[in-house]
Short mmCIF file of C-alpha atoms in Angstrom, two decimals:
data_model
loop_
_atom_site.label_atom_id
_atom_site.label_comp_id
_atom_site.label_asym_id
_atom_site.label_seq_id
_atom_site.Cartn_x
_atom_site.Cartn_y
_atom_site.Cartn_z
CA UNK A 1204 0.00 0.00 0.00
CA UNK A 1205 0.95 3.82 -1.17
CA UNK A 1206 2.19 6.28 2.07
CA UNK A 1207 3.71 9.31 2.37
CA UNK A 1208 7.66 9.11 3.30
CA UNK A 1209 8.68 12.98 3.61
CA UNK A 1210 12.05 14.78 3.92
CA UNK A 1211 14.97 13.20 5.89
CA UNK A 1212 15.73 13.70 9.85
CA UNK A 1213 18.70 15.16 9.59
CA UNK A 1214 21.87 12.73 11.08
CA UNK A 1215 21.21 11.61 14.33
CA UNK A 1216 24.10 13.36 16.39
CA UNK A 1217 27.80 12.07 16.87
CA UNK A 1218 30.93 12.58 16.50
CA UNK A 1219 32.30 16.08 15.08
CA UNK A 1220 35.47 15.83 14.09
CA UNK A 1221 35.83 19.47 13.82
CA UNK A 1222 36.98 21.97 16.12
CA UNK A 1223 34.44 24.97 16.81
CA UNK A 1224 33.73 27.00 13.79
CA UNK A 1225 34.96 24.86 11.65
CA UNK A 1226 39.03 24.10 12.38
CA UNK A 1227 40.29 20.14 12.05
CA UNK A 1228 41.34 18.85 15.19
CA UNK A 1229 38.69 18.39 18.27
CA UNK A 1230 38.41 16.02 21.54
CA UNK A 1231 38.17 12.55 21.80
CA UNK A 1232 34.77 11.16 22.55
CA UNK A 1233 35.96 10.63 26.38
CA UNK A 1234 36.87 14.68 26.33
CA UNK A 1235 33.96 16.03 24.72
CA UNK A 1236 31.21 13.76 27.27
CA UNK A 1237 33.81 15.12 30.28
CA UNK A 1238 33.25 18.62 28.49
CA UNK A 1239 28.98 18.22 28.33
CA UNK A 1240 28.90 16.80 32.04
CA UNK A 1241 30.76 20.04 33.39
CA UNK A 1242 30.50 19.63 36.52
CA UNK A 1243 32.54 16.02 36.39
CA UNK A 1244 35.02 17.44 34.18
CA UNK A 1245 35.70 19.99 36.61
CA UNK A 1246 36.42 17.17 39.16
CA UNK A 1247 38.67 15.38 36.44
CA UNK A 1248 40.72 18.81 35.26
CA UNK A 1249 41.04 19.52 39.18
CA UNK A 1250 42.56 16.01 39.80
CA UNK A 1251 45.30 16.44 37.57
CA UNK A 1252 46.33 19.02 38.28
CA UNK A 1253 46.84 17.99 41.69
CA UNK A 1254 45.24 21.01 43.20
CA UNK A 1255 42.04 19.08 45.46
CA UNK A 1256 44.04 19.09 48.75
CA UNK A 1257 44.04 23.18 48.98
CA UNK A 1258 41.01 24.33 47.07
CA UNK A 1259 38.58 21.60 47.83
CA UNK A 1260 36.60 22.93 50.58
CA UNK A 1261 36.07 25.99 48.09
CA UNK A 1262 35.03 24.35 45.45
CA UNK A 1263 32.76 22.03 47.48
CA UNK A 1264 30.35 24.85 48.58
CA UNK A 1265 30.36 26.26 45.10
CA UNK A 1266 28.33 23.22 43.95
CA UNK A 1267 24.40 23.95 44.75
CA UNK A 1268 21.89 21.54 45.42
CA UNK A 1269 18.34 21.04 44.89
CA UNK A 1270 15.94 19.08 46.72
CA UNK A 1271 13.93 16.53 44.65
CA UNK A 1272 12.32 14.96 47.26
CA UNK A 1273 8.48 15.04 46.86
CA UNK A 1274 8.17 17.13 43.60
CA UNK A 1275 8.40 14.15 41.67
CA UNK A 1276 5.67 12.41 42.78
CA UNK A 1277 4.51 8.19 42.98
CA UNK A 1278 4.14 7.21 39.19
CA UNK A 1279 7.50 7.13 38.14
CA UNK A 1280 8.97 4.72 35.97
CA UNK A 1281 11.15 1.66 37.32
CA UNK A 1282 15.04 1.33 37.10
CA UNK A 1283 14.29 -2.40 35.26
CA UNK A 1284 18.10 -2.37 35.13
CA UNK A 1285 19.55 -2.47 38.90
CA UNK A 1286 22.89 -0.43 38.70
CA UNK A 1287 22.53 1.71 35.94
CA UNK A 1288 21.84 5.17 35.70
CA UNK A 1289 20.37 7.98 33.78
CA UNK A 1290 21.94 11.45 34.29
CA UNK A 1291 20.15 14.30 33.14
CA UNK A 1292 21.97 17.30 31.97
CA UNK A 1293 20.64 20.95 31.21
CA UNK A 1294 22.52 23.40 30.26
CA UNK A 1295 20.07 26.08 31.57
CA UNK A 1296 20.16 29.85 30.12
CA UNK A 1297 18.12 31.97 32.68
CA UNK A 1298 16.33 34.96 31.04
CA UNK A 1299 16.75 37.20 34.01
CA UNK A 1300 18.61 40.88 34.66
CA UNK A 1301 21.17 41.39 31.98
CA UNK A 1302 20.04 38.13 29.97
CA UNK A 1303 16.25 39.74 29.73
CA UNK A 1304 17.53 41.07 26.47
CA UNK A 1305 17.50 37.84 24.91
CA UNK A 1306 14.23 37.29 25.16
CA UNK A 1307 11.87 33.96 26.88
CA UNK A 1308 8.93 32.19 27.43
CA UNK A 1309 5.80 33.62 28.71
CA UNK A 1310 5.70 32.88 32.39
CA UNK A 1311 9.47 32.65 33.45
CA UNK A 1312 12.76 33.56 32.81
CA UNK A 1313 14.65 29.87 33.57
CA UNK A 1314 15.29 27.96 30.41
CA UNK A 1315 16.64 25.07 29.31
CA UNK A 1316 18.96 25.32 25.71
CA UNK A 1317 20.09 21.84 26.09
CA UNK A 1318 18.99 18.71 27.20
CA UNK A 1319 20.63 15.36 27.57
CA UNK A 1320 20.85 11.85 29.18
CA UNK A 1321 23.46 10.38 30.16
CA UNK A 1322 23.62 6.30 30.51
CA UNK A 1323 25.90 4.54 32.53
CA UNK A 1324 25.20 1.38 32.59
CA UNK A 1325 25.47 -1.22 35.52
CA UNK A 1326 28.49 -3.24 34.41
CA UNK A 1327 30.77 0.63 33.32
CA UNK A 1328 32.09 -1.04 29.99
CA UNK A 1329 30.28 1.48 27.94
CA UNK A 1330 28.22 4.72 28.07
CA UNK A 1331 25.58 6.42 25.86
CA UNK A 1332 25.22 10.44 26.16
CA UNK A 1333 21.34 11.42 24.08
CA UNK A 1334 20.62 14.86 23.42
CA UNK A 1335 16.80 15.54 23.64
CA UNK A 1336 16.13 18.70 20.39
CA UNK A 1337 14.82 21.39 22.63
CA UNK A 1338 11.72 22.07 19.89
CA UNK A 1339 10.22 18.41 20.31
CA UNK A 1340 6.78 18.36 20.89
CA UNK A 1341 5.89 16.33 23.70
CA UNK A 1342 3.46 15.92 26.35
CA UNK A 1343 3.82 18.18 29.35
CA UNK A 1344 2.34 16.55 32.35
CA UNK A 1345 0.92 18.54 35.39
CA UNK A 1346 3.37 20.10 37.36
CA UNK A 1347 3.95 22.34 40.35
CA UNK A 1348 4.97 26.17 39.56
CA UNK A 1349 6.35 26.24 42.57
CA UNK A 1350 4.24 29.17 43.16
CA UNK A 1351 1.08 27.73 44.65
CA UNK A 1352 -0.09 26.99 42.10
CA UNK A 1353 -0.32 23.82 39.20
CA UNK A 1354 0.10 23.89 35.43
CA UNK A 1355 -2.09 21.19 32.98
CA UNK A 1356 -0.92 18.68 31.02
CA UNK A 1357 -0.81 19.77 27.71
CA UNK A 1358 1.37 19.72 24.55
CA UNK A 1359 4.44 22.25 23.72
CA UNK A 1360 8.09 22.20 23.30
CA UNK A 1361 9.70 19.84 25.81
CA UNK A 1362 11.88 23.04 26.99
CA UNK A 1363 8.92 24.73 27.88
CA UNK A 1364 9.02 22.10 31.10
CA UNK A 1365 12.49 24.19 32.86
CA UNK A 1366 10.41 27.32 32.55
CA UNK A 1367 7.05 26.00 33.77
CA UNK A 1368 8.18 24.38 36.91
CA UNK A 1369 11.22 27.38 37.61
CA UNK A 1370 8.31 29.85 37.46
CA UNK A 1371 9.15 31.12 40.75
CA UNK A 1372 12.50 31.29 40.22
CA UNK A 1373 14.23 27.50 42.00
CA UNK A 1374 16.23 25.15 40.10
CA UNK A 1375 14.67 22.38 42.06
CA UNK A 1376 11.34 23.02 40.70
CA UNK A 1377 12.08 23.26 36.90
CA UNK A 1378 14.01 20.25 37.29
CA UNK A 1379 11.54 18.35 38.96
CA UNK A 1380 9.42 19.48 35.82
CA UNK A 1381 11.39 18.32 33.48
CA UNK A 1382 12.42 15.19 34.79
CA UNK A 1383 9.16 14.00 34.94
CA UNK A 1384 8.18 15.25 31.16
CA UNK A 1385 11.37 13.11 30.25
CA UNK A 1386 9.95 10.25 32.35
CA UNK A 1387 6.13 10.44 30.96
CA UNK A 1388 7.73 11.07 27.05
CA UNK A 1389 10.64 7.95 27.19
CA UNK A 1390 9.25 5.58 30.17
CA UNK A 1391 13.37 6.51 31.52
CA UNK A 1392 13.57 6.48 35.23
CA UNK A 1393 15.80 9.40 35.73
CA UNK A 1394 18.10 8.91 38.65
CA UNK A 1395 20.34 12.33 38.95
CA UNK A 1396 19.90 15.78 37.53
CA UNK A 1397 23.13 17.70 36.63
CA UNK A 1398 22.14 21.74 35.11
CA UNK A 1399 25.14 23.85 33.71
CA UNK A 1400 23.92 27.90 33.82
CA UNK A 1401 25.64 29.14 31.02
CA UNK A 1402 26.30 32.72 32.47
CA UNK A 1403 29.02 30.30 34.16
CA UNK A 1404 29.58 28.93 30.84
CA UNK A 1405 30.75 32.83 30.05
CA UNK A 1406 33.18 33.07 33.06
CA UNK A 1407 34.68 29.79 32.54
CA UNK A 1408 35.76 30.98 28.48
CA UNK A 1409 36.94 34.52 29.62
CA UNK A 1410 39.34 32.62 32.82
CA UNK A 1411 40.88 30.77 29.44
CA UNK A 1412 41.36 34.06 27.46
CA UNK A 1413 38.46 33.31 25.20
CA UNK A 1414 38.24 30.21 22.73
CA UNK A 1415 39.15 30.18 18.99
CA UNK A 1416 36.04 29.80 16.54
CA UNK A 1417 36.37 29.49 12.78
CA UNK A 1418 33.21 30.35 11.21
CA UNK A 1419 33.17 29.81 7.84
CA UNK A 1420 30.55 32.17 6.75
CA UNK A 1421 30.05 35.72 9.07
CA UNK A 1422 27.10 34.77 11.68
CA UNK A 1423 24.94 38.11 12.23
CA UNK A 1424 21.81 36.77 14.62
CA UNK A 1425 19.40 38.95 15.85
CA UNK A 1426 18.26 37.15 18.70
CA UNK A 1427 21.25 35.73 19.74
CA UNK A 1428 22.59 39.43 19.73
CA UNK A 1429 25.93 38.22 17.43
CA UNK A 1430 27.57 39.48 14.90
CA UNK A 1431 31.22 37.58 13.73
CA UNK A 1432 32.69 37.58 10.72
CA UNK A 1433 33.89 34.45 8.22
CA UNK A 1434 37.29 33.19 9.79
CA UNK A 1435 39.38 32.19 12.74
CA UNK A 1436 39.43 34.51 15.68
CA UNK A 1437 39.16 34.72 19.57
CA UNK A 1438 35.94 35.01 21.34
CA UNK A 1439 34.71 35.70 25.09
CA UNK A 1440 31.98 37.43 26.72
CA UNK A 1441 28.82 38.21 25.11
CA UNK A 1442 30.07 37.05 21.72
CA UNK A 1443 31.05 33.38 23.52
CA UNK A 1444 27.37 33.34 24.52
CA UNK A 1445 26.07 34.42 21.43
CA UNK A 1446 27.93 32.20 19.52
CA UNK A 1447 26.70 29.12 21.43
CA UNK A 1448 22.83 30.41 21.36
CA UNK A 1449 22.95 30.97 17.66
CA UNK A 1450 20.98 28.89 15.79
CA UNK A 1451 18.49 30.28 12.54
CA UNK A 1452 21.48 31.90 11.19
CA UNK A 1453 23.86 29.45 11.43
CA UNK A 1454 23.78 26.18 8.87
CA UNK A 1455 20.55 24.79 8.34
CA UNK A 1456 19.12 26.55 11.35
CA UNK A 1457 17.85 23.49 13.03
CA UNK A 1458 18.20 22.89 16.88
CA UNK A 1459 19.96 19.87 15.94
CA UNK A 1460 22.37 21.68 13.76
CA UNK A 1461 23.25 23.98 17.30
CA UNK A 1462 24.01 20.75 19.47
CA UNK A 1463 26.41 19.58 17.11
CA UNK A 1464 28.14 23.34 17.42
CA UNK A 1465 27.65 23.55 21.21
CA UNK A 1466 29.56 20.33 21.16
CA UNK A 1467 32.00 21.37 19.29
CA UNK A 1468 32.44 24.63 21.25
CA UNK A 1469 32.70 22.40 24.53
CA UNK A 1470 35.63 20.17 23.30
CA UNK A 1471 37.31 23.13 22.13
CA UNK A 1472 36.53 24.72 25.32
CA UNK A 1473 37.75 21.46 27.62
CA UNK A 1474 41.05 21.22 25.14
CA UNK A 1475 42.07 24.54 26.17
CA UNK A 1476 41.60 23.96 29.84
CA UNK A 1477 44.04 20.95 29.77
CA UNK A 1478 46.18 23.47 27.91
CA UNK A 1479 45.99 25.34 31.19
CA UNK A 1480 46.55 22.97 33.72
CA UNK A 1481 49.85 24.40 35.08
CA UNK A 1482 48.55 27.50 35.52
CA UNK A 1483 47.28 28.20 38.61
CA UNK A 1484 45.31 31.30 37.95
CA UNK A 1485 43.41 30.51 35.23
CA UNK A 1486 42.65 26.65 36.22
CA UNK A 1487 41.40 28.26 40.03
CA UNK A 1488 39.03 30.66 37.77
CA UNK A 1489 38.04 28.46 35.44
CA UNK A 1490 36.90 25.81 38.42
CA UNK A 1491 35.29 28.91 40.29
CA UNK A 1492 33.03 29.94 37.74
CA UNK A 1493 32.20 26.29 36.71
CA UNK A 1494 31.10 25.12 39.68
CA UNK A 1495 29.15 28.09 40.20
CA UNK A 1496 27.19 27.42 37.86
CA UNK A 1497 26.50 23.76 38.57
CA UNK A 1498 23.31 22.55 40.34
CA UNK A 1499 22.87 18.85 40.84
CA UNK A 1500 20.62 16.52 42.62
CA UNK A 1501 21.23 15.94 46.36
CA UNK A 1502 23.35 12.59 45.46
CA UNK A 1503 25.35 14.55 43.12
CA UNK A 1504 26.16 17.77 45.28
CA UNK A 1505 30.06 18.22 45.90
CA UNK A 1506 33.20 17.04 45.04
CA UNK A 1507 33.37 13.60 46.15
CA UNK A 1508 30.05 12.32 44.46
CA UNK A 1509 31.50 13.94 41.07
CA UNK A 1510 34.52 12.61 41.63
CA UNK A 1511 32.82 8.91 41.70
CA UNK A 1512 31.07 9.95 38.95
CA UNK A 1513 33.95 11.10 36.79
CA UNK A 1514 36.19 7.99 37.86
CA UNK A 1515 33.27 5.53 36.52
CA UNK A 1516 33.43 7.08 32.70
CA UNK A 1517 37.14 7.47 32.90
CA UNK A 1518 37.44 3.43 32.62
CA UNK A 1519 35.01 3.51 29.94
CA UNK A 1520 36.46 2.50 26.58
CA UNK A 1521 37.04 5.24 23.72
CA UNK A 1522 35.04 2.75 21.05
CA UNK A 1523 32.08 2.17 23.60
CA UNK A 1524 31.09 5.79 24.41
CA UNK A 1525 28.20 6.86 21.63
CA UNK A 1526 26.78 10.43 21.14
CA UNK A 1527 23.71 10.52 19.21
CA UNK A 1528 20.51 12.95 19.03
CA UNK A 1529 16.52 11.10 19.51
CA UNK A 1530 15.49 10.98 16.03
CA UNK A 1531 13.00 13.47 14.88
CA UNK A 1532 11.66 14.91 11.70
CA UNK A 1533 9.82 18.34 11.26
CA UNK A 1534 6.10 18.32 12.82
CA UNK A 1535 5.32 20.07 9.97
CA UNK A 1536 5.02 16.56 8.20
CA UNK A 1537 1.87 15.85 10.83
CA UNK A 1538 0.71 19.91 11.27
CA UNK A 1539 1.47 21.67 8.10
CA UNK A 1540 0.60 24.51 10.11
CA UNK A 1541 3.31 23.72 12.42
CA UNK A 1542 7.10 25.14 11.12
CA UNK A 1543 8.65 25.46 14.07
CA UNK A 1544 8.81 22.36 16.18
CA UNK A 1545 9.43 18.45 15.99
CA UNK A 1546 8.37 14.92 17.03
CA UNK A 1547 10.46 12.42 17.36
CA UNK A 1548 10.40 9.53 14.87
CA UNK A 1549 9.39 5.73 15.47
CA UNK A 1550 9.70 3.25 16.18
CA UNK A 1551 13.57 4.39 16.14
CA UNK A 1552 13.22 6.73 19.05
CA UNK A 1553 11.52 3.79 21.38
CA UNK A 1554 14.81 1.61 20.08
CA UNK A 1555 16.87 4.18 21.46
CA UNK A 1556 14.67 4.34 24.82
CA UNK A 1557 13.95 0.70 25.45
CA UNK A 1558 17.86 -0.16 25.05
CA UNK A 1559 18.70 2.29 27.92
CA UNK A 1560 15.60 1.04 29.99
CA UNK A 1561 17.13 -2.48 29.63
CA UNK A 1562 20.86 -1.66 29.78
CA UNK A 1563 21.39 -2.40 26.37
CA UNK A 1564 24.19 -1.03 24.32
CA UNK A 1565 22.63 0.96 21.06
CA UNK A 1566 23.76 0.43 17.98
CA UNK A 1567 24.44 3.92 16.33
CA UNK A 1568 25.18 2.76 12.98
CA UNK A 1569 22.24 0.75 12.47
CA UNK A 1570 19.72 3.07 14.13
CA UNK A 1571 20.66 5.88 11.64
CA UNK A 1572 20.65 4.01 8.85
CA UNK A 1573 17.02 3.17 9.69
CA UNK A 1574 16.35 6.55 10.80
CA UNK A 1575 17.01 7.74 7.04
CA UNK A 1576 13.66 7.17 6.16
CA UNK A 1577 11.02 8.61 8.62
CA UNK A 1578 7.49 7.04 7.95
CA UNK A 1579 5.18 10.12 9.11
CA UNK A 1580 2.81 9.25 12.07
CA UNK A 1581 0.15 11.24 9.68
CA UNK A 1582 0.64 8.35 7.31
CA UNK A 1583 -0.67 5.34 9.55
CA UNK A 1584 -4.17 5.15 9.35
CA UNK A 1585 -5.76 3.69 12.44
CA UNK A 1586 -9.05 2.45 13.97
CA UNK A 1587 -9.21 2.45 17.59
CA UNK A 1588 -11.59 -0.09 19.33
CA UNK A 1589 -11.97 -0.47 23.00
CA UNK A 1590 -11.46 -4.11 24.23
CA UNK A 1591 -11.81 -3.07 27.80
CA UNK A 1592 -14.77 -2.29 30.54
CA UNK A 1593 -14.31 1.33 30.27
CA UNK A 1594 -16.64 3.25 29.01
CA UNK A 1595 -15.26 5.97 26.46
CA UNK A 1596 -11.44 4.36 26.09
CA UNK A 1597 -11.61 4.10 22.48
CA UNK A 1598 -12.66 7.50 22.06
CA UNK A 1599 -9.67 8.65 24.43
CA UNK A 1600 -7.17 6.41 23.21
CA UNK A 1601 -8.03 8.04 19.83
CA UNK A 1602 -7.72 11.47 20.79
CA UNK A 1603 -4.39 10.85 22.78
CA UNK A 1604 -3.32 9.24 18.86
CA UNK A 1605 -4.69 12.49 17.02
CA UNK A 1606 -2.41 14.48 19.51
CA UNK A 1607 0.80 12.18 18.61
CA UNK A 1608 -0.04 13.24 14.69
CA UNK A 1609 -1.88 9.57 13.65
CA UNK A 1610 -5.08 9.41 11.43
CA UNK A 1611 -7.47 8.01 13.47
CA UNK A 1612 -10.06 6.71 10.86
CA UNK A 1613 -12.57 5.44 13.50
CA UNK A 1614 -13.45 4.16 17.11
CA UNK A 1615 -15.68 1.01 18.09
CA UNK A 1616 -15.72 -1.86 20.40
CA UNK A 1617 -14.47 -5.07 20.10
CA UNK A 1618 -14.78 -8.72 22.43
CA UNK A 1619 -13.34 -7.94 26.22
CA UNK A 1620 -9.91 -8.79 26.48
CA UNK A 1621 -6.95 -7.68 28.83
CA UNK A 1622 -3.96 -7.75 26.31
CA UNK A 1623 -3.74 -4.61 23.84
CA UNK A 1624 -3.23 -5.53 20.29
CA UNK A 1625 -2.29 -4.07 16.91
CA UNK A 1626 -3.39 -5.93 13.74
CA UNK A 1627 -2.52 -4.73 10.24
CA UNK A 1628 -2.99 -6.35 6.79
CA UNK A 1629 -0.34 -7.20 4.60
CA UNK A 1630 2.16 -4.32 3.63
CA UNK A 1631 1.58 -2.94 6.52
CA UNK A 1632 4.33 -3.66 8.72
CA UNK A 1633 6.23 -0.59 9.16
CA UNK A 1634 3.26 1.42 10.18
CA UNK A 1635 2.26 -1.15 12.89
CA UNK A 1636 5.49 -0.79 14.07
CA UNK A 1637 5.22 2.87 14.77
CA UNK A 1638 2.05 2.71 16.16
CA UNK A 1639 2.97 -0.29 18.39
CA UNK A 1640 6.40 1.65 19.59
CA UNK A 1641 4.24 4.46 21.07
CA UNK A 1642 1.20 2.55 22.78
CA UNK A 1643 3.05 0.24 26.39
CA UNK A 1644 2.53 -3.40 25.92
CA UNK A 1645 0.78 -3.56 22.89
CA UNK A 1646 1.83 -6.58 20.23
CA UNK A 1647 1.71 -6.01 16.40
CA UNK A 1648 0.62 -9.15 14.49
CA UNK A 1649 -0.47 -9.72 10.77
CA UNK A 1650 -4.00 -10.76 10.18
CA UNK A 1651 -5.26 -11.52 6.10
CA UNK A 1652 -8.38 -10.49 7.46
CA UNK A 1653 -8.03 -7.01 8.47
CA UNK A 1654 -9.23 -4.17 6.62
CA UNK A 1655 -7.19 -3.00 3.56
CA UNK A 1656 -5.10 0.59 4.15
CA UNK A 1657 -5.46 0.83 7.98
CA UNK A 1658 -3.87 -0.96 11.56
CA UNK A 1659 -6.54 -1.70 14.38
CA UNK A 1660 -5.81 -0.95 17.79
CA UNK A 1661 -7.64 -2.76 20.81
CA UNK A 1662 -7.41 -1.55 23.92
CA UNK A 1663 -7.07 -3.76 26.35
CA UNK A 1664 -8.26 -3.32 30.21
CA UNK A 1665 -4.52 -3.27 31.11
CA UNK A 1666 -3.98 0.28 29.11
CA UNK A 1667 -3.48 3.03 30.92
CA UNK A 1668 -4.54 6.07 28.45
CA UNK A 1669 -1.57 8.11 29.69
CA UNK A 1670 0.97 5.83 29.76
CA UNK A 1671 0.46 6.57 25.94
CA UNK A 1672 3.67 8.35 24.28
#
């Protein structure tokens, strides 16, 4: 049967081997995943430089923490894989006094520029770092303001989830937000929380004397307040910031396009600091200002804990660490009215969050082969019948499926039953397999006998409507 296969995700993350701007050279994968976990690699350039013993103390009450305890409420996910763990990391960009000029969300001035998850799984022989697009569209789930008062669940950017909960201003409660958007979006239990503010970001370039970027074509971006010229040159302050918030002038203007140069800016960044490790000076600045900026998790507040931390991915080997970005192609395939945002694309995105759920190492290469292809959600037809004792389920699994971008061509009922099934006709395959990747428990199986052009979805009494991605 005929669908609709649209324009190509663009490449799933990994690897630069660039420097930022544009210059050969760059990191190794074990330097640029100290660089995005800043807080660690602070731990790791203080270590060798032997300088813990007389600065520690310092350093220690730098480091804030925020209390988690209670905001993230009873329906989490489980850990399914004892001794693992999944580290979130914001880099966080508040909106407030001098930074008001750059403009924010409605309701706040705490956002979050980059998101990520870090995997370490139980047996240390490998690690997996995800970057989360800040403009995917996913299901916000209620959460506490932290001013008295509760937000709905709804649908928006996932970003949107740092402002919402920081609305009065704490760290704790936009990361509580978040973290449980994360949760309800990739069924990850997320065990620490690790944000990076990146007016610290500024302080920790100038204590270097700036880092070298070699655009090849001049950036000049409004909103990101920047204006640089085409070629190699030094940059600090403002124009450091700039250059790392740019984005719709910059390459193809994507969000995915500005992770790739944020990374790239980071390893150049953490290069430069080794460069520095003799010097006093600029290595006690350069700590100061990072761990200023750093705001973990209870667990994860102060040296030692980071110091664990860091130790654990410095025995992991250089061939088993993998950087990649969730697949995701341009909403705009589902909601032609929607330019500015994305979903992420199945079933390759539940591959990517099942294999960390179960402590599985992801293979890169074969994920973005098959992510070359996205099959639309708005392509898979589907009829929705209710298979349960609930009245009205079909009609709300349907509406949570008209949400995710799916055309729902019907609801009915069908015999009681307590397993959730998808059924498709021949040809059908792939699209059963993206509707089956975004509805828990459900099992996709051929059936001659079911009608032509469309998969059927029964929903079984053991579906819980929002347990639905």
């Amino acid at each position: 049967m005929g669908g609709t296969r649209g324009r190509k995700s663009a490449p799933a993350g990994g690897r630069s081997r660039r420097r930022a701007g544009g210059k050969p050279g760059g990191l190794t994968r074990r330097g640029r995943i100290v660089a995005w976990t800043a807080g660690i690699g602070a731990v790791c350039v203080l270590g060798a430089g032997g300088a813990g013993a007389w600065i520690y103390n310092d350093l220690d009450s730098n480091i804030h923490g925020a209390h988690l305890d209670g905001k993230l409420g009873e329906d989490r996910p489980e850990n399914i894989s004892p001794g693992s763990r999944n580290i979130l990391v914001v880099g966080s960009d508040s909106r407030s006094g001098a930074n008001a000029r750059y403009g924010g969300m409605e309701g706040g001035t705490m956002h979050s520029d980059t998101l990520m998850v870090l995997h370490i799984p139980a047996n240390r022989k490998w690690a997996a770092v995800v970057s989360l697009p800040r403009d995917s569209w996913v299901r916000i789930p209620a959460c506490d303001k932290g001013n008295g008062t509760t937000s709905k669940v709804h649908h928006f950017k996932i970003n949107e989830a740092f402002s919402l909960g920081g609305s009065s201003g704490e760290v704790a409660d936009a990361a509580a937000c978040t973290i449980k958007t994360i949760e309800a979006n990739t069924g990850l239990r997320i065990d620490n929380f690790m944000s990076v503010e990146f007016q610290g970001f500024k302080g920790m370039v100038n204590a270097l004397g700036g880092i070298e970027v070699c655009p090849e074509q001049a950036i000049h971006d409004k909103k990101a307040h920047l204006d640089l010229e085409a070629g190699c040159q030094t940059i600090r302050d403002e124009k450091a910031l700039g250059y790392v918030r740019a984005r719709y002038s910059v390459g193809d203007g994507s969000d995915t396009g500005r992770i790739g140069r944020q990374q790239e800016f980071m390893s150049a960044l953490a290069e430069k600091a080794k460069s520095k490790i003799t010097d006093a000076g600029a290595l006690y600045k350069l700590l100061q200002s990072l761990t200023k900026s750093l705001t973990t998790d209870d667990d994860l507040a102060g040296v030692k804990p980071l110091t664990g931390l860091a130790s654990e991915l410095k025995g992991v080997p250089e061939d088993r660490l993998t950087f990649l970005t969730v697949p995701s192609y341009p909403r705009e395939a589902d909601v032609p009215t929607d330019k500015a945002n994305v979903v992420w694309q199945y079933p390759q995105a539940a591959t990517v969050f099942t294999a960390l759920a179960k402590d599985r190492e992801i293979d890169k290469k074969s994920l973005e082969a098959d992510a070359k292809d996205p099959l639309y959600a708005s392509a898979v037809h589907v009829r929705v019948l209710n298979g349960s004792d609930t009245g009205g389920k079909a009609a709300a699994v349907a509406e949570r499926l008209r949400e995710a971008g799916f055309t729902v061509t019907g609801t009915g009922n069908a015999p009681h039953t307590g397993r959730t099934t998808v059924t498709y006709p021949p040809g059908l395959a792939d699209r059963a397999a993206v509707l089956a990747s975004q509805v828990p428990g459900a099992h996709a199986v051929e059936d001659a006998a079911a009608p032509a052009g469309e998969v059927t979805l029964v929903a079984g009494t053991e579906l819980d409507v929002d347990d639905l991605r």
